[in-house]
Coordinates of C-alpha atoms and ligand atoms in Angstrom, one line a residue:
M237 CA 150.9 103.3 118.5
S238 CA 149.8 100.4 120.7
I239 CA 146.7 100.2 122.8
F240 CA 146.2 98.7 126.2
A241 CA 143.6 96.2 124.9
D242 CA 146.3 94.6 122.6
L243 CA 148.7 93.9 125.4
G244 CA 147.1 90.7 126.8
L245 CA 145.9 92.2 130.1
S246 CA 142.8 90.8 131.9
N247 CA 139.5 92.5 131.6
P248 CA 139.3 93.7 135.2
V249 CA 142.7 95.3 134.8
L250 CA 141.8 96.9 131.5
K251 CA 138.7 98.4 133.1
A252 CA 140.8 99.8 136.0
V253 CA 143.3 101.3 133.5
S254 CA 140.5 103.1 131.7
K255 CA 139.0 104.2 135.1
A256 CA 142.4 105.7 135.8
G257 CA 142.1 107.7 132.7
Y258 CA 145.1 106.2 130.9
E259 CA 144.4 106.3 127.1
E260 CA 147.5 104.6 125.7
P261 CA 150.4 102.7 127.2
T262 CA 153.7 104.5 127.6
E263 CA 156.7 102.9 125.8
I264 CA 158.0 101.0 128.8
Q265 CA 154.5 99.7 129.4
A266 CA 153.9 98.6 125.8
R267 CA 157.2 96.7 125.7
A268 CA 157.4 95.3 129.2
I269 CA 153.8 94.2 129.8
P270 CA 153.7 91.4 127.1
L271 CA 157.1 90.1 128.3
I272 CA 155.9 89.9 131.9
L273 CA 152.7 88.2 130.8
E274 CA 154.8 85.6 129.0
G275 CA 156.4 84.8 132.3
R276 CA 159.8 86.3 131.5
D277 CA 162.1 87.9 134.1
V278 CA 162.5 91.6 133.0
I279 CA 164.9 94.4 133.7
G280 CA 163.1 97.6 132.8
A281 CA 164.7 101.0 132.6
S282 CA 163.1 104.2 131.5
Q283 CA 163.1 107.8 132.5
T284 CA 161.4 109.0 135.6
G285 CA 157.7 109.6 135.3
T286 CA 157.1 107.2 132.4
G287 CA 154.8 104.9 134.2
K288 CA 157.0 102.1 135.4
T289 CA 154.7 101.2 138.3
A290 CA 151.9 100.3 135.9
A291 CA 154.4 98.5 133.7
F292 CA 155.0 95.9 136.4
A293 CA 151.7 96.2 138.3
L294 CA 149.3 95.7 135.5
P295 CA 150.6 92.3 134.2
V296 CA 151.2 91.0 137.6
I297 CA 147.7 91.8 138.8
S298 CA 146.3 90.4 135.6
Q299 CA 147.8 87.0 136.5
M300 CA 146.9 87.0 140.1
I301 CA 144.1 84.9 141.6
P302 CA 143.1 85.8 145.2
S303 CA 144.5 83.2 147.5
T304 CA 145.5 82.8 151.2
K305 CA 149.2 83.3 150.8
P306 CA 151.4 86.2 149.7
Q307 CA 151.9 85.9 145.9
C308 CA 153.7 89.1 145.1
L309 CA 156.4 91.0 146.9
I310 CA 157.3 94.5 145.9
L311 CA 160.4 96.0 147.5
E312 CA 160.8 99.8 147.6
P313 CA 163.7 101.8 149.0
V314 CA 161.7 104.5 150.8
R315 CA 158.6 104.4 152.9
E316 CA 156.7 107.0 151.0
L317 CA 157.4 105.3 147.8
A318 CA 156.1 102.0 149.2
A319 CA 152.9 103.8 150.3
Q320 CA 152.5 105.3 146.8
V321 CA 152.8 102.0 145.1
E322 CA 150.3 100.5 147.5
E323 CA 147.8 103.1 146.3
E324 CA 148.6 102.2 142.7
I325 CA 148.1 98.5 143.3
R326 CA 144.7 99.2 144.9
K327 CA 143.7 101.4 142.0
F328 CA 144.7 98.8 139.4
S329 CA 143.0 95.9 141.3
Y330 CA 139.8 97.9 141.8
Y331 CA 137.6 95.5 139.8
R332 CA 139.1 92.4 141.3
P333 CA 140.1 93.4 144.8
L334 CA 143.3 91.8 146.2
N335 CA 144.5 91.9 149.7
V336 CA 147.4 94.3 150.1
V337 CA 149.7 94.9 153.1
L338 CA 152.2 97.7 153.5
L339 CA 155.3 97.0 155.6
H340 CA 157.7 99.8 156.5
G341 CA 159.6 101.2 159.4
G342 CA 158.7 104.2 161.5
V343 CA 155.3 102.9 162.5
G344 CA 154.1 100.3 165.0
Y345 CA 153.9 96.6 164.4
Q346 CA 150.3 95.9 165.4
A347 CA 148.5 97.2 162.3
Q348 CA 151.1 95.4 160.1
N349 CA 150.7 92.1 162.0
D350 CA 146.9 92.4 161.6
G351 CA 147.5 93.0 157.9
L352 CA 149.6 89.9 157.7
N353 CA 147.0 87.9 159.5
S354 CA 144.4 88.9 157.0
K355 CA 146.3 86.8 154.4
P356 CA 147.5 89.3 151.9
D357 CA 148.1 88.6 148.2
F358 CA 150.4 91.5 147.9
I359 CA 153.2 92.7 150.2
I360 CA 154.7 96.0 149.5
A361 CA 157.7 96.7 151.8
T362 CA 160.9 98.5 152.5
P363 CA 163.8 96.0 153.2
G364 CA 164.5 96.7 156.9
R365 CA 161.0 96.2 158.2
L366 CA 160.4 93.2 156.0
L367 CA 163.5 91.5 157.4
D368 CA 162.1 92.3 160.9
H369 CA 158.9 90.5 160.1
L370 CA 160.8 87.6 158.6
S371 CA 163.0 87.2 161.6
R372 CA 160.0 87.4 164.0
G373 CA 158.3 84.7 162.0
T374 CA 155.2 86.8 161.3
L375 CA 155.7 86.2 157.6
S376 CA 157.1 83.7 155.1
L377 CA 158.0 84.4 151.5
E378 CA 157.9 80.8 150.3
S379 CA 154.7 81.3 148.4
V380 CA 155.9 84.4 146.5
R381 CA 155.6 83.9 142.7
F382 CA 156.3 87.5 141.7
L383 CA 159.2 89.4 143.1
I384 CA 159.6 93.0 142.1
L385 CA 162.5 95.3 142.9
D386 CA 161.6 98.9 142.2
E387 CA 164.2 101.7 142.2
V388 CA 166.9 99.1 142.4
D389 CA 169.7 101.6 141.9
R390 CA 168.5 103.6 144.9
M391 CA 168.2 100.5 146.9
L392 CA 171.8 99.7 146.3
D393 CA 172.9 103.3 146.9
M394 CA 171.2 103.2 150.3
G395 CA 173.2 100.2 151.3
F396 CA 170.3 97.8 151.1
L397 CA 172.3 95.2 149.0
P398 CA 172.8 92.7 151.9
D399 CA 169.2 93.1 153.0
V400 CA 168.0 92.6 149.5
R401 CA 170.1 89.5 149.1
K402 CA 168.7 88.0 152.3
I403 CA 165.1 88.7 151.1
V404 CA 165.6 87.3 147.6
D405 CA 167.1 84.2 149.2
Q406 CA 163.9 83.6 151.1
C407 CA 161.7 83.5 148.0
T408 CA 161.4 80.3 146.0
R409 CA 163.5 79.8 142.9
D410 CA 160.4 79.2 141.0
R411 CA 159.4 82.8 140.8
Q412 CA 159.3 85.6 138.3
T413 CA 161.6 88.5 139.1
L414 CA 161.3 92.0 137.8
F415 CA 163.8 94.9 138.2
F416 CA 162.7 98.4 137.5
S417 CA 164.6 101.6 137.8
A418 CA 165.2 104.9 136.1
T419 CA 168.9 104.3 135.9
M420 CA 170.6 101.0 135.6
P421 CA 174.3 101.3 136.7
P422 CA 176.6 98.3 136.2
A423 CA 176.4 97.3 139.8
I424 CA 172.9 96.2 139.2
Q425 CA 173.9 93.8 136.5
T426 CA 175.8 91.7 139.1
L427 CA 172.7 91.6 141.3
A428 CA 170.6 90.8 138.2
N429 CA 172.8 87.9 137.2
W430 CA 172.3 86.4 140.5
A431 CA 168.6 87.1 141.1
L432 CA 167.1 86.9 137.6
K433 CA 166.8 84.1 135.0
E434 CA 167.6 85.0 131.4
P435 CA 166.0 88.4 131.8
A436 CA 164.6 90.4 128.9
E437 CA 166.0 93.9 129.0
V438 CA 163.8 96.7 128.1
E439 CA 165.5 100.0 128.0
I440 CA 163.7 103.1 126.8
G441 CA 165.7 106.2 125.8
S442 CA 169.0 107.0 127.4
R443 CA 169.1 105.8 130.9
Q444 CA 170.5 109.1 132.1
S445 CA 168.2 111.6 130.5
P446 CA 165.6 113.5 132.3
A447 CA 162.1 114.0 130.8
E448 CA 162.2 116.2 127.8
T449 CA 159.3 118.3 129.1
V450 CA 161.5 119.8 131.8
A451 CA 163.2 123.2 131.2
H452 CA 166.5 123.5 133.1
A453 CA 168.3 126.6 134.3
F454 CA 171.3 127.4 136.6
Y455 CA 171.0 130.5 138.7
P456 CA 174.5 131.5 139.5
V457 CA 175.0 133.6 142.7
A458 CA 177.5 134.3 145.4
M459 CA 177.3 132.0 148.3
D460 CA 176.2 134.8 150.6
Q461 CA 173.2 135.6 148.5
R462 CA 172.0 132.1 148.1
D463 CA 169.1 132.4 150.5
E464 CA 168.0 135.8 149.2
L465 CA 168.1 134.4 145.7
L466 CA 166.0 131.5 146.7
L467 CA 163.4 133.8 148.4
A468 CA 163.4 135.9 145.3
L469 CA 162.9 132.9 143.0
V470 CA 160.1 131.7 145.1
E471 CA 158.5 135.1 145.1
H472 CA 158.9 135.8 141.3
T473 CA 158.1 132.3 140.0
E474 CA 154.5 131.4 139.2
F475 CA 154.5 128.0 140.5
K476 CA 151.6 125.9 141.5
S477 CA 153.5 123.3 143.4
L478 CA 157.2 123.5 144.2
M479 CA 159.7 121.1 145.5
I480 CA 163.0 122.5 147.0
F481 CA 165.8 120.0 147.4
T482 CA 168.7 120.4 149.8
R483 CA 171.8 118.3 150.3
T484 CA 171.4 117.9 154.1
K485 CA 168.6 117.6 156.7
K486 CA 170.0 120.6 158.5
E487 CA 169.8 122.7 155.3
A488 CA 166.2 121.6 154.9
D489 CA 165.3 122.6 158.4
T490 CA 167.0 126.0 158.0
L491 CA 165.2 126.7 154.7
F492 CA 162.0 125.6 156.2
S493 CA 162.3 128.3 159.0
L494 CA 163.4 130.8 156.5
L495 CA 160.5 130.3 154.1
K496 CA 158.0 130.2 156.9
M497 CA 159.2 133.5 158.1
R498 CA 159.8 135.3 154.8
S499 CA 157.4 133.9 152.2
N500 CA 153.6 133.8 152.0
A501 CA 153.5 130.3 150.7
D502 CA 152.4 127.3 152.8
V503 CA 155.5 125.3 153.3
T504 CA 156.3 121.9 154.7
V505 CA 159.5 119.9 155.1
L506 CA 160.4 116.2 154.6
H507 CA 163.6 114.3 155.6
S508 CA 164.5 111.2 157.5
D509 CA 165.0 112.7 160.9
I510 CA 161.3 113.7 161.0
K511 CA 159.0 111.3 162.6
Q512 CA 157.0 109.1 160.3
S513 CA 153.5 110.6 161.2
D514 CA 154.9 114.1 160.3
R515 CA 156.5 112.8 157.1
T516 CA 153.2 111.4 156.1
K517 CA 151.4 114.7 156.9
A518 CA 154.0 116.6 154.9
L519 CA 153.6 114.5 151.9
T520 CA 149.9 114.1 152.0
G521 CA 149.5 117.8 152.6
F522 CA 151.7 118.6 149.6
R523 CA 149.9 116.2 147.4
S524 CA 146.5 117.6 148.3
G525 CA 147.6 121.2 147.8
E526 CA 147.5 122.2 151.5
F527 CA 151.2 123.1 151.1
D528 CA 152.5 124.9 148.0
I529 CA 156.1 124.1 148.8
I530 CA 157.9 121.1 150.2
I531 CA 161.5 121.3 151.2
A532 CA 163.1 117.9 151.1
T533 CA 166.4 116.0 151.0
D534 CA 167.1 113.3 148.4
L535 CA 164.8 111.1 150.5
A536 CA 162.1 112.5 148.2
A537 CA 164.1 112.6 145.1
R538 CA 163.3 109.1 143.7
G539 CA 160.1 107.7 142.4
L540 CA 157.6 109.8 144.2
D541 CA 154.8 110.7 141.9
I542 CA 153.1 113.9 142.9
S543 CA 150.9 115.2 140.1
G544 CA 151.2 118.9 139.3
V545 CA 154.6 119.7 140.6
T546 CA 155.3 122.6 138.3
H547 CA 158.8 123.5 139.7
V548 CA 161.8 122.0 141.3
I549 CA 164.5 124.2 142.8
N550 CA 167.8 122.7 143.8
Y551 CA 169.1 124.8 146.7
R552 CA 172.5 123.4 146.0
V553 CA 173.8 121.5 143.0
P554 CA 173.6 117.8 143.9
E555 CA 177.0 116.2 144.5
N556 CA 175.9 113.1 142.7
A557 CA 174.9 113.9 139.1
E558 CA 172.4 111.1 139.0
D559 CA 170.5 112.6 141.8
Y560 CA 169.9 115.7 139.6
V561 CA 168.0 113.6 137.2
H562 CA 165.9 112.0 139.9
R563 CA 165.1 115.3 141.7
I564 CA 164.0 117.1 138.6
G565 CA 162.1 114.0 137.6
R566 CA 159.6 115.0 140.3
T567 CA 158.3 117.5 137.7
G568 CA 157.5 117.1 134.1
R569 CA 155.8 113.8 134.9
A570 CA 153.3 112.1 132.6
R571 CA 154.3 114.5 129.8
Q572 CA 153.4 117.6 131.7
E573 CA 155.8 120.6 131.5
G574 CA 158.0 121.5 134.4
D575 CA 160.8 123.9 135.3
A576 CA 164.0 122.9 137.2
F577 CA 166.1 125.7 138.7
T578 CA 169.4 125.1 140.3
I579 CA 171.2 127.7 142.4
L580 CA 174.8 127.6 141.7
S581 CA 177.7 129.0 143.6
G582 CA 181.5 129.1 142.9
D583 CA 182.2 126.0 144.9
E584 CA 179.8 123.9 142.9
L585 CA 181.2 124.4 139.4
E586 CA 182.6 120.9 139.3
F587 CA 179.3 119.4 140.3
A588 CA 177.5 121.6 137.8
K589 CA 179.8 120.3 135.0
A590 CA 179.3 116.7 136.2
V591 CA 175.5 117.2 135.9
E592 CA 175.8 118.6 132.4
R593 CA 178.1 115.7 131.4
F594 CA 175.7 113.3 132.9
I595 CA 172.6 114.6 131.0
D596 CA 174.8 115.4 128.0
K597 CA 173.3 118.9 127.7
K598 CA 174.4 122.4 128.5
I599 CA 172.2 124.0 131.1
P600 CA 171.6 127.7 130.4
R601 CA 172.8 130.2 133.1
K602 CA 170.1 132.6 134.0
K603 CA 169.9 135.8 135.9
L604 CA 166.8 136.8 137.9
E605 CA 165.5 140.2 136.7
N606 CA 165.5 142.9 139.3
F607 CA 167.6 140.9 141.8
D608 CA 170.3 142.9 143.3
Y609 CA 173.3 140.8 142.6
I610 CA 176.4 141.7 144.5
Y611 CA 178.6 139.5 142.4
T612 CA 178.0 138.2 138.9
A613 CA 181.2 136.6 137.6
L614 CA 179.5 133.3 137.2
L615 CA 177.1 134.8 134.8
D616 CA 179.7 135.7 132.2
D617 CA 179.8 133.5 129.2
S618 CA 183.6 133.5 129.4
P619 CA 185.0 130.5 131.2
P620 CA 184.6 130.9 134.9
K621 CA 187.6 132.1 136.8
P622 CA 189.2 129.7 139.3
V623 CA 187.3 129.3 142.5
R624 CA 190.3 130.7 144.5
V625 CA 189.5 134.2 143.2
R626 CA 186.0 134.0 144.3
R627 CA 186.7 132.9 147.8
G628 CA 187.9 136.4 148.7
G629 CA 184.5 137.7 147.6
G630 CA 183.0 136.8 151.0
G631 CA 181.7 133.4 150.0
K632 CA 181.5 131.0 153.0
R633 CA 183.0 127.7 152.1
K634 CA 181.7 125.0 154.3
R635 CA 183.5 121.9 154.9
R636 CA 181.3 118.9 154.6
Ligands
ADP758 P1 157.9 106.1 137.1 O1 157.8 104.9 138.1 O2 158.4 105.7 135.8 O3 158.7 107.2 137.6 P2 155.1 106.3 137.7 O4 154.7 104.9 137.6 O5 155.1 106.8 139.1 O6 156.4 106.6 136.9 O7 154.0 107.1 136.8 C1 154.1 108.5 136.7 C2 152.7 109.1 136.4 O8 152.2 108.8 135.2 C3 151.6 108.6 137.4 O9 150.8 109.7 137.8 C4 150.8 107.6 136.6 O10 149.5 107.5 137.1 C5 150.9 108.2 135.2 N1 150.8 107.2 134.2 C6 151.4 106.0 134.1 N2 151.0 105.4 133.0 C7 150.2 106.2 132.3 C8 149.5 106.1 131.0 N3 149.7 105.0 130.2 N4 148.8 107.1 130.6 C9 148.7 108.3 131.4 N5 149.3 108.4 132.6 C10 150.0 107.4 133.0
MG759 MG1 158.7 104.5 140.0

C-alpha cells in the first residue's frame, strides 16, 4: 500500500489532498503521479471512478508556479465535465491558489474573455470554444507546458479529432502531454504516437471492465411494457439518487414527462438540445439532491462524478457496448456500491450480448416481483427464440 506522502507531491498539494479526505492513493494515482512528476508523457487508463482527475491534477499542480501566462491546458469532451474538473483543480490548489479559467460553448464570451484577461495559469476547455478563442486571438497556447487530454476516447467518438489536432499543434513541442481515459481503443494509439513523446503507459485492470462494486441486471420485458416496467422499477427500488439513460434526446424528453406525471420523485433531464443554463441547473440540482432522478442521454455517460448515485437504469440497451461501461460507471464510484438495471426487449438481444461480451460477464436476467408481465419469453433460461416470433406479440419496432 502506498501513501500520498511518498509520491513526491508538494506540501500544499498534500494538504489539499488530506483536506479532500483522501486517505490513500488509488492504483492509477500511485503509479501515474511519480511518472508525471519525473516529467514523462503518460497514457493512463483505468476504470471509471478510480480517481483519474487527481492522478493528473495533483502532480501538475505540484509543479506549477503562479505566473502570468497559461501553463496548463486540460481538454474535456463535454461542458459539464470541464466544469467538474475546474472544481477539482480549485480544490487541489486550495493552499496555493492558481488562476483557473473555464472555456466552453453554450454561454457568452464576456466572462470568458475577462477570465482570459486575468492571466490564468490553468485553462480547462472543450475543443470547439477553445478554437473560437484561438481564432479570435483572445488566447495563445505557446506558453503551455502541460497538456492534458481527458476522456480521449470520447473526444474521438464525438468527432473532435481534427479540432484536437489543431489545438495540439498550437502548443509548444517542449511540453508534457498526458492522455487519460477509461478505455483506450487502438485509434488513440495513432493520436498518441503523434502527440506524445515516449509515453509511459499505465494501465490498471482490464480497460473494459466496469467497477466491481456495481451489481448488474437485465430486466427483460415486451416493448409495449417498457414504460410501465420503468415506472415500476422506479417505484419499487430504494434509490437515493438515480440516473436513467436513454438512447435519444426525444426518448429522454418523453420519459421526463412520463415520470413527472406518474412518479413522486423529483425529476430533471439533461441532453444537448437543452440550453446551457438549464443543463447546469439540472446537473447542479441533481448533485445537491434537489432532484432524485436525472434522465440523460450519453452526454452524461462519461466522466461525470456525482457522489452518491445509487442506481443507474438503462431505458434501452446501449447500441455501443462501451457506452454501457461508461453509463454504469456513474454509480459505484470511489468504491461505493451501486446497482445498474437495464431494460431489455426482444429487439435488443444482440446489443445485450455485445455488452456481455465486452465486459466478459453474464448479466443475470431478473424479473420484478408483482409486476404484471404480459409476456415473459425473454425470462426463460432457454435460449431466446428468434426475434421474428416476438414481433407478432405487439412489440413496436422502431426504425432508427
Ligand atoms: P475517474 O476520472 O477515474 O472516473 P474521478 O477523478 O472523477 O474518477 O474520481 C472519482 C471520485 O473518487 C471523485 O469523487 C474523487 O473525489 C474520488 N477520489 C479520487 N481519488 C480518491 C482517493 N485517493 N481517495 C478517495 N476518494 C478519491
Ligand atoms: Mg474522469
